[in-house]
Tab-separated table of C-alpha atoms in Angstrom:
chain	number	residue	atom	x	y	z
A	29	UNK	CA	-42.987	8.908	7.353
A	30	UNK	CA	-41.424	6.049	9.359
A	31	UNK	CA	-37.763	5.447	10.105
A	32	UNK	CA	-35.703	4.583	7.031
A	33	UNK	CA	-33.115	1.834	6.661
A	34	UNK	CA	-30.686	0.473	4.082
A	35	UNK	CA	-30.319	-3.278	3.561
A	36	UNK	CA	-27.683	-4.895	1.311
A	37	UNK	CA	-26.593	-8.515	0.897
A	38	UNK	CA	-23.940	-10.437	-1.012
A	39	UNK	CA	-23.079	-14.123	-1.389
A	40	UNK	CA	-19.408	-14.835	-0.798
A	41	UNK	CA	-17.539	-18.081	-1.422
A	42	UNK	CA	-15.733	-18.188	1.913
A	43	UNK	CA	-16.097	-19.563	5.438
A	44	UNK	CA	-18.361	-18.021	8.096
A	45	UNK	CA	-15.286	-17.361	10.255
A	46	UNK	CA	-13.417	-15.395	7.572
A	47	UNK	CA	-16.558	-13.442	6.635
A	48	UNK	CA	-17.247	-12.533	10.261
A	49	UNK	CA	-13.632	-11.506	10.785
A	50	UNK	CA	-13.888	-9.278	7.704
A	51	UNK	CA	-16.686	-7.198	9.262
A	52	UNK	CA	-15.326	-7.033	12.807
A	53	UNK	CA	-11.501	-7.125	12.701
A	54	UNK	CA	-9.740	-3.788	12.251
A	55	UNK	CA	-7.124	-5.182	9.848
A	56	UNK	CA	-9.746	-6.937	7.717
A	57	UNK	CA	-12.104	-3.935	7.581
A	58	UNK	CA	-9.277	-2.015	5.945
A	59	UNK	CA	-9.007	-4.638	3.210
A	60	UNK	CA	-12.440	-3.864	1.743
A	61	UNK	CA	-14.124	-0.940	3.502
A	62	UNK	CA	-12.170	1.852	5.181
A	63	UNK	CA	-8.658	3.277	4.963
A	64	UNK	CA	-8.070	3.014	8.733
A	65	UNK	CA	-9.891	1.050	11.412
A	66	UNK	CA	-9.719	0.319	15.138
A	67	UNK	CA	-11.928	-2.259	16.823
A	68	UNK	CA	-12.256	-3.982	20.174
A	69	UNK	CA	-14.142	-7.150	19.269
A	70	UNK	CA	-16.231	-7.586	22.412
A	71	UNK	CA	-19.601	-6.330	23.639
A	72	UNK	CA	-19.067	-2.710	24.639
A	73	UNK	CA	-15.874	-2.461	22.590
A	74	UNK	CA	-15.196	0.496	20.314
A	75	UNK	CA	-15.550	0.393	16.539
A	76	UNK	CA	-13.994	3.202	14.523
A	77	UNK	CA	-13.353	3.589	10.807
A	78	UNK	CA	-11.777	6.428	8.866
A	79	UNK	CA	-11.494	7.244	5.188
A	80	UNK	CA	-8.895	9.427	3.511
A	81	UNK	CA	-11.748	11.588	2.230
A	82	UNK	CA	-12.168	12.865	5.796
A	83	UNK	CA	-15.276	10.844	6.636
A	84	UNK	CA	-15.190	8.805	9.816
A	85	UNK	CA	-17.634	6.651	11.736
A	86	UNK	CA	-17.449	5.852	15.440
A	87	UNK	CA	-19.482	3.348	17.366
A	88	UNK	CA	-19.758	0.727	20.059
A	89	UNK	CA	-20.274	-2.989	19.570
A	90	UNK	CA	-23.614	-3.684	21.247
A	91	UNK	CA	-24.134	-7.347	20.305
A	92	UNK	CA	-21.697	-10.051	19.275
A	93	UNK	CA	-22.449	-13.642	18.255
A	94	UNK	CA	-19.423	-14.991	16.314
A	95	UNK	CA	-19.460	-15.963	13.516
A	96	UNK	CA	-23.107	-15.103	12.873
A	97	UNK	CA	-24.032	-11.582	13.952
A	98	UNK	CA	-22.627	-8.274	15.158
A	99	UNK	CA	-24.470	-5.041	15.917
A	100	UNK	CA	-22.914	-1.626	16.479
A	101	UNK	CA	-23.903	1.981	16.942
A	102	UNK	CA	-22.774	4.295	14.135
A	103	UNK	CA	-22.136	8.031	14.189
A	104	UNK	CA	-20.790	9.314	10.877
A	105	UNK	CA	-19.235	12.685	10.113
A	106	UNK	CA	-21.886	15.329	9.505
A	107	UNK	CA	-24.834	13.023	10.156
A	108	UNK	CA	-27.722	14.389	12.283
A	109	UNK	CA	-27.644	11.653	14.916
A	110	UNK	CA	-26.482	8.162	15.761
A	111	UNK	CA	-27.697	5.201	13.686
A	112	UNK	CA	-27.256	1.440	14.049
A	113	UNK	CA	-25.515	-1.165	11.916
A	114	UNK	CA	-26.085	-4.911	11.919
A	115	UNK	CA	-23.951	-7.506	10.136
A	116	UNK	CA	-25.234	-11.075	9.728
A	117	UNK	CA	-23.468	-14.082	8.221
A	118	UNK	CA	-25.722	-16.977	7.175
A	119	UNK	CA	-25.092	-20.192	5.206
A	120	UNK	CA	-25.545	-20.139	1.415
A	121	UNK	CA	-25.337	-22.839	-1.271
A	122	UNK	CA	-21.771	-21.780	-2.014
A	123	UNK	CA	-20.266	-20.074	0.982
A	124	UNK	CA	-22.169	-17.531	3.040
A	125	UNK	CA	-24.529	-14.598	2.676
A	126	UNK	CA	-23.304	-11.412	4.327
A	127	UNK	CA	-26.069	-8.904	5.037
A	128	UNK	CA	-25.718	-5.334	6.257
A	129	UNK	CA	-28.718	-3.480	7.707
A	130	UNK	CA	-28.092	0.216	8.378
A	131	UNK	CA	-31.064	1.639	10.273
A	132	UNK	CA	-32.117	4.582	12.400
A	133	UNK	CA	-32.256	7.217	9.637
A	134	UNK	CA	-34.879	9.821	10.424
A	135	UNK	CA	-37.758	10.754	8.091
A	136	UNK	CA	-36.706	14.363	7.569
A	137	UNK	CA	-34.861	15.823	4.576
A	138	UNK	CA	-31.792	16.389	6.758
A	139	UNK	CA	-31.249	12.624	6.532
A	140	UNK	CA	-31.476	12.338	2.728
A	141	UNK	CA	-27.763	12.755	2.107
A	142	UNK	CA	-26.857	10.153	4.757
A	143	UNK	CA	-29.326	7.625	3.317
A	144	UNK	CA	-28.009	8.151	-0.215
A	145	UNK	CA	-24.391	7.768	0.970
A	146	UNK	CA	-25.299	4.601	2.880
A	147	UNK	CA	-27.019	3.073	-0.167
A	148	UNK	CA	-24.028	3.756	-2.402
A	149	UNK	CA	-21.392	2.973	0.202
A	150	UNK	CA	-22.712	-0.443	1.220
A	151	UNK	CA	-23.388	-1.475	-2.386
A	152	UNK	CA	-19.787	-0.751	-3.343
A	153	UNK	CA	-18.495	-2.034	-0.032
A	154	UNK	CA	-20.125	-5.462	-0.219
A	155	UNK	CA	-19.030	-5.855	-3.821
A	156	UNK	CA	-15.484	-5.243	-2.630
A	157	UNK	CA	-15.950	-7.552	0.368
A	158	UNK	CA	-16.808	-10.345	-2.052
A	159	UNK	CA	-13.823	-9.527	-4.272
A	160	UNK	CA	-11.259	-9.369	-1.474
A	161	UNK	CA	-12.456	-12.533	0.232
A	162	UNK	CA	-12.694	-14.560	-2.988
A	163	UNK	CA	-9.790	-13.223	-5.066
A	164	UNK	CA	-7.768	-10.911	-2.823
A	165	UNK	CA	-8.282	-8.041	-5.283
A	166	UNK	CA	-9.234	-4.690	-3.751
A	167	UNK	CA	-11.543	-3.075	-6.297
A	168	UNK	CA	-10.770	0.361	-4.870
A	169	UNK	CA	-7.231	-0.124	-6.178
A	170	UNK	CA	-7.863	-2.203	-9.306
A	171	UNK	CA	-10.444	0.321	-10.535
A	172	UNK	CA	-8.310	3.273	-9.582
A	173	UNK	CA	-6.985	5.061	-12.664
A	174	UNK	CA	-3.308	4.701	-13.475
A	175	UNK	CA	-1.024	7.731	-13.360
A	176	UNK	CA	2.074	5.792	-14.391
A	177	UNK	CA	4.897	6.793	-12.032
A	178	UNK	CA	7.411	5.083	-9.778
A	179	UNK	CA	7.241	7.192	-6.682
A	180	UNK	CA	8.640	8.051	-3.295
A	181	UNK	CA	7.915	10.713	-0.713
A	182	UNK	CA	9.729	14.012	-0.851
A	183	UNK	CA	11.871	14.271	2.273
A	184	UNK	CA	13.456	17.454	3.654
A	185	UNK	CA	16.896	15.960	2.972
A	186	UNK	CA	16.083	15.278	-0.664
A	187	UNK	CA	14.475	18.698	-1.129
A	188	UNK	CA	17.563	20.417	0.289
A	189	UNK	CA	20.008	18.293	-1.718
A	190	UNK	CA	18.197	18.764	-5.040
A	191	UNK	CA	17.101	22.350	-4.493
A	192	UNK	CA	13.377	21.610	-4.648
A	193	UNK	CA	11.082	24.454	-3.611
A	194	UNK	CA	8.570	22.227	-1.813
A	195	UNK	CA	8.304	20.834	1.695
A	196	UNK	CA	6.194	17.783	0.907
A	197	UNK	CA	4.726	15.929	-2.027
A	198	UNK	CA	5.117	12.858	-4.227
A	199	UNK	CA	8.632	12.533	-5.622
A	200	UNK	CA	8.784	11.024	-9.110
A	201	UNK	CA	11.531	8.420	-9.468
A	202	UNK	CA	10.568	7.446	-13.014
A	203	UNK	CA	7.564	7.090	-15.309
A	204	UNK	CA	6.097	3.954	-16.858
A	205	UNK	CA	6.444	3.451	-20.593
A	206	UNK	CA	3.155	4.126	-22.363
A	207	UNK	CA	1.626	5.935	-19.394
A	208	UNK	CA	-0.080	9.295	-19.333
A	209	UNK	CA	2.590	10.607	-16.974
A	210	UNK	CA	5.369	9.902	-19.463
A	211	UNK	CA	3.346	11.322	-22.352
A	212	UNK	CA	2.820	14.519	-20.352
A	213	UNK	CA	6.565	14.902	-19.781
A	214	UNK	CA	6.820	14.023	-16.093
A	215	UNK	CA	10.270	12.794	-15.120
A	216	UNK	CA	12.672	12.012	-12.319
A	217	UNK	CA	12.878	14.783	-9.752
A	218	UNK	CA	9.422	16.214	-10.384
A	219	UNK	CA	7.320	16.591	-7.234
A	220	UNK	CA	3.548	16.230	-7.505
A	221	UNK	CA	1.912	18.576	-5.015
A	222	UNK	CA	-1.695	18.309	-6.252
A	223	UNK	CA	-3.788	16.196	-8.609
A	224	UNK	CA	-7.272	17.008	-9.871
A	225	UNK	CA	-7.410	19.967	-7.497
A	226	UNK	CA	-6.542	17.954	-4.394
A	227	UNK	CA	-3.300	18.360	-2.448
A	228	UNK	CA	-1.003	15.320	-2.439
A	229	UNK	CA	1.421	15.638	0.482
A	230	UNK	CA	1.627	11.835	0.852
A	231	UNK	CA	0.704	8.457	-0.585
A	232	UNK	CA	-2.746	8.324	1.062
A	233	UNK	CA	-3.740	11.716	-0.324
A	234	UNK	CA	-2.551	10.772	-3.827
A	235	UNK	CA	-4.646	7.599	-3.649
A	236	UNK	CA	-7.687	9.548	-2.498
A	237	UNK	CA	-7.271	12.051	-5.329
A	238	UNK	CA	-6.987	9.266	-7.902
A	239	UNK	CA	-10.084	7.516	-6.541
A	240	UNK	CA	-12.155	10.574	-7.464
A	241	UNK	CA	-11.155	10.071	-11.117
A	242	UNK	CA	-11.677	7.436	-13.799
A	243	UNK	CA	-9.481	5.939	-16.485
A	244	UNK	CA	-9.564	8.249	-19.493
A	245	UNK	CA	-9.963	11.430	-17.449
A	246	UNK	CA	-7.638	14.320	-18.279
A	247	UNK	CA	-6.568	15.897	-14.984
A	248	UNK	CA	-4.428	18.818	-13.915
A	249	UNK	CA	-1.251	17.744	-12.123
A	250	UNK	CA	0.520	20.495	-10.199
A	251	UNK	CA	4.286	20.005	-10.115
A	252	UNK	CA	7.324	21.546	-8.519
A	253	UNK	CA	10.412	21.298	-10.725
A	254	UNK	CA	13.365	22.622	-8.868
A	255	UNK	CA	12.384	26.171	-7.977
A	256	UNK	CA	9.531	26.400	-10.471
A	257	UNK	CA	5.888	25.390	-10.155
A	258	UNK	CA	3.783	24.432	-13.146
A	259	UNK	CA	0.626	22.560	-14.064
A	260	UNK	CA	0.456	19.854	-16.744
A	261	UNK	CA	-2.477	17.884	-18.103
A	262	UNK	CA	-2.239	14.097	-17.750
A	263	UNK	CA	-4.534	11.484	-19.279
A	264	UNK	CA	-5.128	8.739	-16.725
A	265	UNK	CA	-4.983	5.116	-17.892
A	266	UNK	CA	-6.236	1.772	-16.583
A	267	UNK	CA	-4.298	0.210	-13.731
A	268	UNK	CA	-2.368	-2.965	-14.663
A	269	UNK	CA	-2.700	-5.902	-12.271
A	270	UNK	CA	0.228	-8.151	-11.454
A	271	UNK	CA	-0.519	-11.863	-11.771
A	272	UNK	CA	-0.151	-13.301	-8.271
A	273	UNK	CA	0.385	-17.062	-7.785
A	274	UNK	CA	-2.045	-18.862	-5.481
A	275	UNK	CA	0.502	-20.396	-3.101
A	276	UNK	CA	3.386	-19.127	-0.997
A	277	UNK	CA	5.694	-21.681	-2.611
A	278	UNK	CA	4.912	-20.369	-6.111
A	279	UNK	CA	5.474	-16.766	-5.006
A	280	UNK	CA	8.782	-17.788	-3.397
A	281	UNK	CA	9.893	-19.567	-6.584
A	282	UNK	CA	9.019	-16.562	-8.732
A	283	UNK	CA	10.813	-14.234	-6.322
A	284	UNK	CA	13.906	-16.466	-6.260
A	285	UNK	CA	14.009	-16.428	-10.062
A	286	UNK	CA	13.769	-12.643	-10.072
A	287	UNK	CA	16.565	-12.408	-7.526
A	288	UNK	CA	18.790	-14.729	-9.564
A	289	UNK	CA	18.365	-12.538	-12.643
A	290	UNK	CA	18.990	-9.218	-10.883
A	291	UNK	CA	21.909	-10.594	-8.891
A	292	UNK	CA	23.623	-11.623	-12.107
A	293	UNK	CA	23.101	-8.060	-13.329
A	294	UNK	CA	24.430	-6.688	-10.036
A	295	UNK	CA	27.591	-8.814	-10.173
A	296	UNK	CA	28.180	-7.697	-13.757
A	297	UNK	CA	27.705	-4.036	-12.776
A	298	UNK	CA	30.372	-4.132	-10.031
A	299	UNK	CA	32.814	-6.414	-11.836
A	300	UNK	CA	36.230	-4.815	-11.957
A	301	UNK	CA	35.348	-1.859	-9.729
A	302	UNK	CA	38.092	-1.140	-7.185
A	303	UNK	CA	37.473	-0.585	-3.498
A	304	UNK	CA	38.644	3.018	-3.910
A	305	UNK	CA	36.245	3.635	-6.790
A	306	UNK	CA	33.397	2.054	-4.837
A	307	UNK	CA	34.057	4.362	-1.851
A	308	UNK	CA	33.986	7.552	-3.908
A	309	UNK	CA	30.772	9.533	-4.108
A	310	UNK	CA	29.895	10.676	-7.642
A	311	UNK	CA	28.677	14.022	-6.349
A	312	UNK	CA	27.840	15.923	-3.203
A	313	UNK	CA	25.067	14.185	-1.307
A	314	UNK	CA	25.006	11.231	-3.727
A	315	UNK	CA	25.604	7.642	-2.705
A	316	UNK	CA	28.786	5.823	-3.586
A	317	UNK	CA	28.640	2.266	-4.918
A	318	UNK	CA	29.251	0.935	-1.400
A	319	UNK	CA	26.572	3.147	0.126
A	320	UNK	CA	24.084	1.957	-2.488
A	321	UNK	CA	24.940	-1.670	-1.720
A	322	UNK	CA	24.584	-0.934	1.994
A	323	UNK	CA	21.152	0.556	1.294
A	324	UNK	CA	20.109	-2.579	-0.593
A	325	UNK	CA	21.056	-4.927	2.223
A	326	UNK	CA	19.583	-2.699	4.929
A	327	UNK	CA	16.390	-2.296	2.921
A	328	UNK	CA	16.088	-6.052	2.457
A	329	UNK	CA	16.426	-6.625	6.196
A	330	UNK	CA	13.825	-3.962	6.873
A	331	UNK	CA	11.592	-5.757	4.414
A	332	UNK	CA	11.770	-8.859	6.618
A	333	UNK	CA	10.233	-6.869	9.474
A	334	UNK	CA	7.508	-5.574	7.170
A	335	UNK	CA	6.672	-9.072	5.916
A	336	UNK	CA	6.439	-10.568	9.380
A	337	UNK	CA	4.248	-7.728	10.637
A	338	UNK	CA	1.948	-8.032	7.636
A	339	UNK	CA	1.695	-11.793	8.116
A	340	UNK	CA	0.659	-11.392	11.740
A	341	UNK	CA	-1.219	-8.088	11.840
A	342	UNK	CA	-2.179	-7.487	8.225
A	343	UNK	CA	-0.636	-4.017	8.077
A	344	UNK	CA	2.470	-2.120	9.111
A	345	UNK	CA	1.604	1.449	10.040
A	346	UNK	CA	3.518	4.340	11.498
A	347	UNK	CA	4.544	6.153	8.337
A	348	UNK	CA	7.308	5.602	5.794
A	349	UNK	CA	10.290	3.551	6.920
A	350	UNK	CA	13.695	4.633	5.671
A	351	UNK	CA	16.253	2.828	7.873
A	352	UNK	CA	19.201	4.349	6.018
A	353	UNK	CA	18.042	7.858	7.020
A	354	UNK	CA	18.908	7.061	10.628
A	355	UNK	CA	22.171	8.942	11.220
A	356	UNK	CA	25.116	6.627	10.708
A	357	UNK	CA	23.034	3.638	9.592
A	358	UNK	CA	24.822	3.084	6.274
A	359	UNK	CA	28.154	3.797	7.936
A	360	UNK	CA	27.396	1.064	10.467
A	361	UNK	CA	26.734	-1.444	7.676
A	362	UNK	CA	29.979	-0.462	5.964
A	363	UNK	CA	31.949	-0.700	9.207
A	364	UNK	CA	30.921	-4.346	9.546
A	365	UNK	CA	30.978	-5.203	5.821
A	366	UNK	CA	33.540	-2.907	4.185
A	367	UNK	CA	34.202	-4.631	0.840
A	368	UNK	CA	32.207	-4.687	-2.368
A	369	UNK	CA	32.269	-8.474	-2.485
A	370	UNK	CA	31.140	-8.707	1.129
A	371	UNK	CA	28.270	-6.281	0.565
A	372	UNK	CA	27.058	-8.146	-2.512
A	373	UNK	CA	27.192	-11.488	-0.690
A	374	UNK	CA	25.416	-10.022	2.334
A	375	UNK	CA	22.641	-8.679	0.108
A	376	UNK	CA	22.217	-12.011	-1.678
A	377	UNK	CA	22.008	-13.795	1.686
A	378	UNK	CA	19.376	-11.297	2.853
A	379	UNK	CA	17.384	-11.974	-0.323
A	380	UNK	CA	17.540	-15.713	0.322
A	381	UNK	CA	16.074	-15.065	3.770
A	382	UNK	CA	13.249	-13.073	2.169
A	383	UNK	CA	12.446	-16.029	-0.075
A	384	UNK	CA	12.495	-18.349	2.943
A	385	UNK	CA	10.091	-16.084	4.867
A	386	UNK	CA	7.675	-16.039	1.935
A	387	UNK	CA	7.919	-19.794	1.435
A	388	UNK	CA	7.172	-20.389	5.106
A	389	UNK	CA	4.081	-18.188	5.366
A	390	UNK	CA	1.427	-20.007	7.424
A	391	UNK	CA	-1.843	-21.159	5.891
A	392	UNK	CA	-3.727	-18.767	8.178
A	393	UNK	CA	-2.034	-15.860	6.371
A	394	UNK	CA	-2.630	-17.306	2.909
A	395	UNK	CA	-6.326	-17.835	3.738
A	396	UNK	CA	-6.653	-14.064	4.091
A	397	UNK	CA	-6.468	-13.563	0.339
A	398	UNK	CA	-6.298	-9.774	0.266
A	399	UNK	CA	-3.483	-9.770	2.823
A	400	UNK	CA	-1.581	-12.489	0.960
A	401	UNK	CA	-1.986	-10.643	-2.335
A	402	UNK	CA	-0.581	-7.417	-0.876
A	403	UNK	CA	2.356	-9.299	0.622
A	404	UNK	CA	3.087	-11.158	-2.612
A	405	UNK	CA	2.847	-7.999	-4.695
A	406	UNK	CA	5.166	-6.231	-2.266
A	407	UNK	CA	7.675	-9.099	-2.330
A	408	UNK	CA	7.680	-9.451	-6.111
A	409	UNK	CA	8.535	-5.765	-6.466
A	410	UNK	CA	11.925	-6.512	-4.896
A	411	UNK	CA	13.803	-7.289	-8.143
A	412	UNK	CA	12.477	-4.068	-9.715
A	413	UNK	CA	13.842	-2.111	-6.752
A	414	UNK	CA	17.214	-3.814	-7.161
A	415	UNK	CA	17.337	-2.914	-10.854
A	416	UNK	CA	16.709	0.752	-10.062
A	417	UNK	CA	19.799	0.751	-7.843
A	418	UNK	CA	21.888	-1.247	-10.315
A	419	UNK	CA	21.406	1.651	-12.723
A	420	UNK	CA	22.419	4.020	-9.922
A	421	UNK	CA	25.593	1.971	-9.355
A	422	UNK	CA	26.439	2.041	-13.049
A	423	UNK	CA	26.051	5.820	-13.163
A	424	UNK	CA	28.205	6.240	-10.059
A	425	UNK	CA	31.012	4.137	-11.554
A	426	UNK	CA	30.858	6.030	-14.837
A	427	UNK	CA	31.123	9.402	-13.044
A	428	UNK	CA	33.964	8.276	-10.782
A	429	UNK	CA	35.943	6.932	-13.716
A	430	UNK	CA	35.312	10.115	-15.679
């Protein structure tokens, strides 16, 4: 039996330059193919991709002819030997044809699993390449079943403050109305430590666990509630997709409208509160009204850094960013802006800057549709985040006033 190979093609309505960048650039490979990627786009440069499942592929770029062809060596986890991968981008009636040829598989049975994985992987991968380049929608996410929670990471500080008998996991802030999570009784303060038999210490692991499931599946969710651990069954739903406008100006307008609505709610929530009331913490380890406002403004400024990095690099890595966990960070904000009125005005000004950043996004960023969609979705979540803290402010005032 001769050497085996896998060949897959897809027609994509895009430019040759964007298609070639999608198969060679580290940031663009992550949009449709892998969970992490590192590339040096030059002959002899490295090419490495990793998936949250634990699979990884390492190689070297052996040939490079932008924007037409790239060839690399490929050594995947558990595979018997090195193989080769060739990407070609050729003109089509509408856009370009992207072809992947994965070759070098041996004839023996020890290669069967690698050939089968390659067939499946490149079929799904090129379908997603087409989707992300044409619509910005990552099918790995849109097809991922919906658990129905608003989430955060469990931190040691939060675990200690709330008496949670877990060191890591997914902290449930709230559940979505109509979701399987709410129907199963999940609520604020629950910590998800495993789903469908897979540990979930962080966001990436939760995503990987969900990608092994389908909408309609009933899965075991292992929780820590305070000092107790229990398992509940949750029916997974279909993931809703936010409608994203096509232009930066439309996203900015929608965001500005959302800010105007939540800021009216914020002003109403703090109306009549005294400076003394706003300084008082409702309970040990809980934020006062002023600390919550300081968090909002600091978070908005941190969001500016995230947006700019995403616009330039596509991604912002390095783990979760919680600026207000830096010792003294909220105190520093309050030292400079000590009044409720000042904090509210500072936050509103920071929001206006966010809108301006979005409105001014360059066309080169918008042309990368998957990147632009992630940025827009991230930005448009801002008003929802504000509303969560408005409710926190209301509760704090109610407790302080008795």
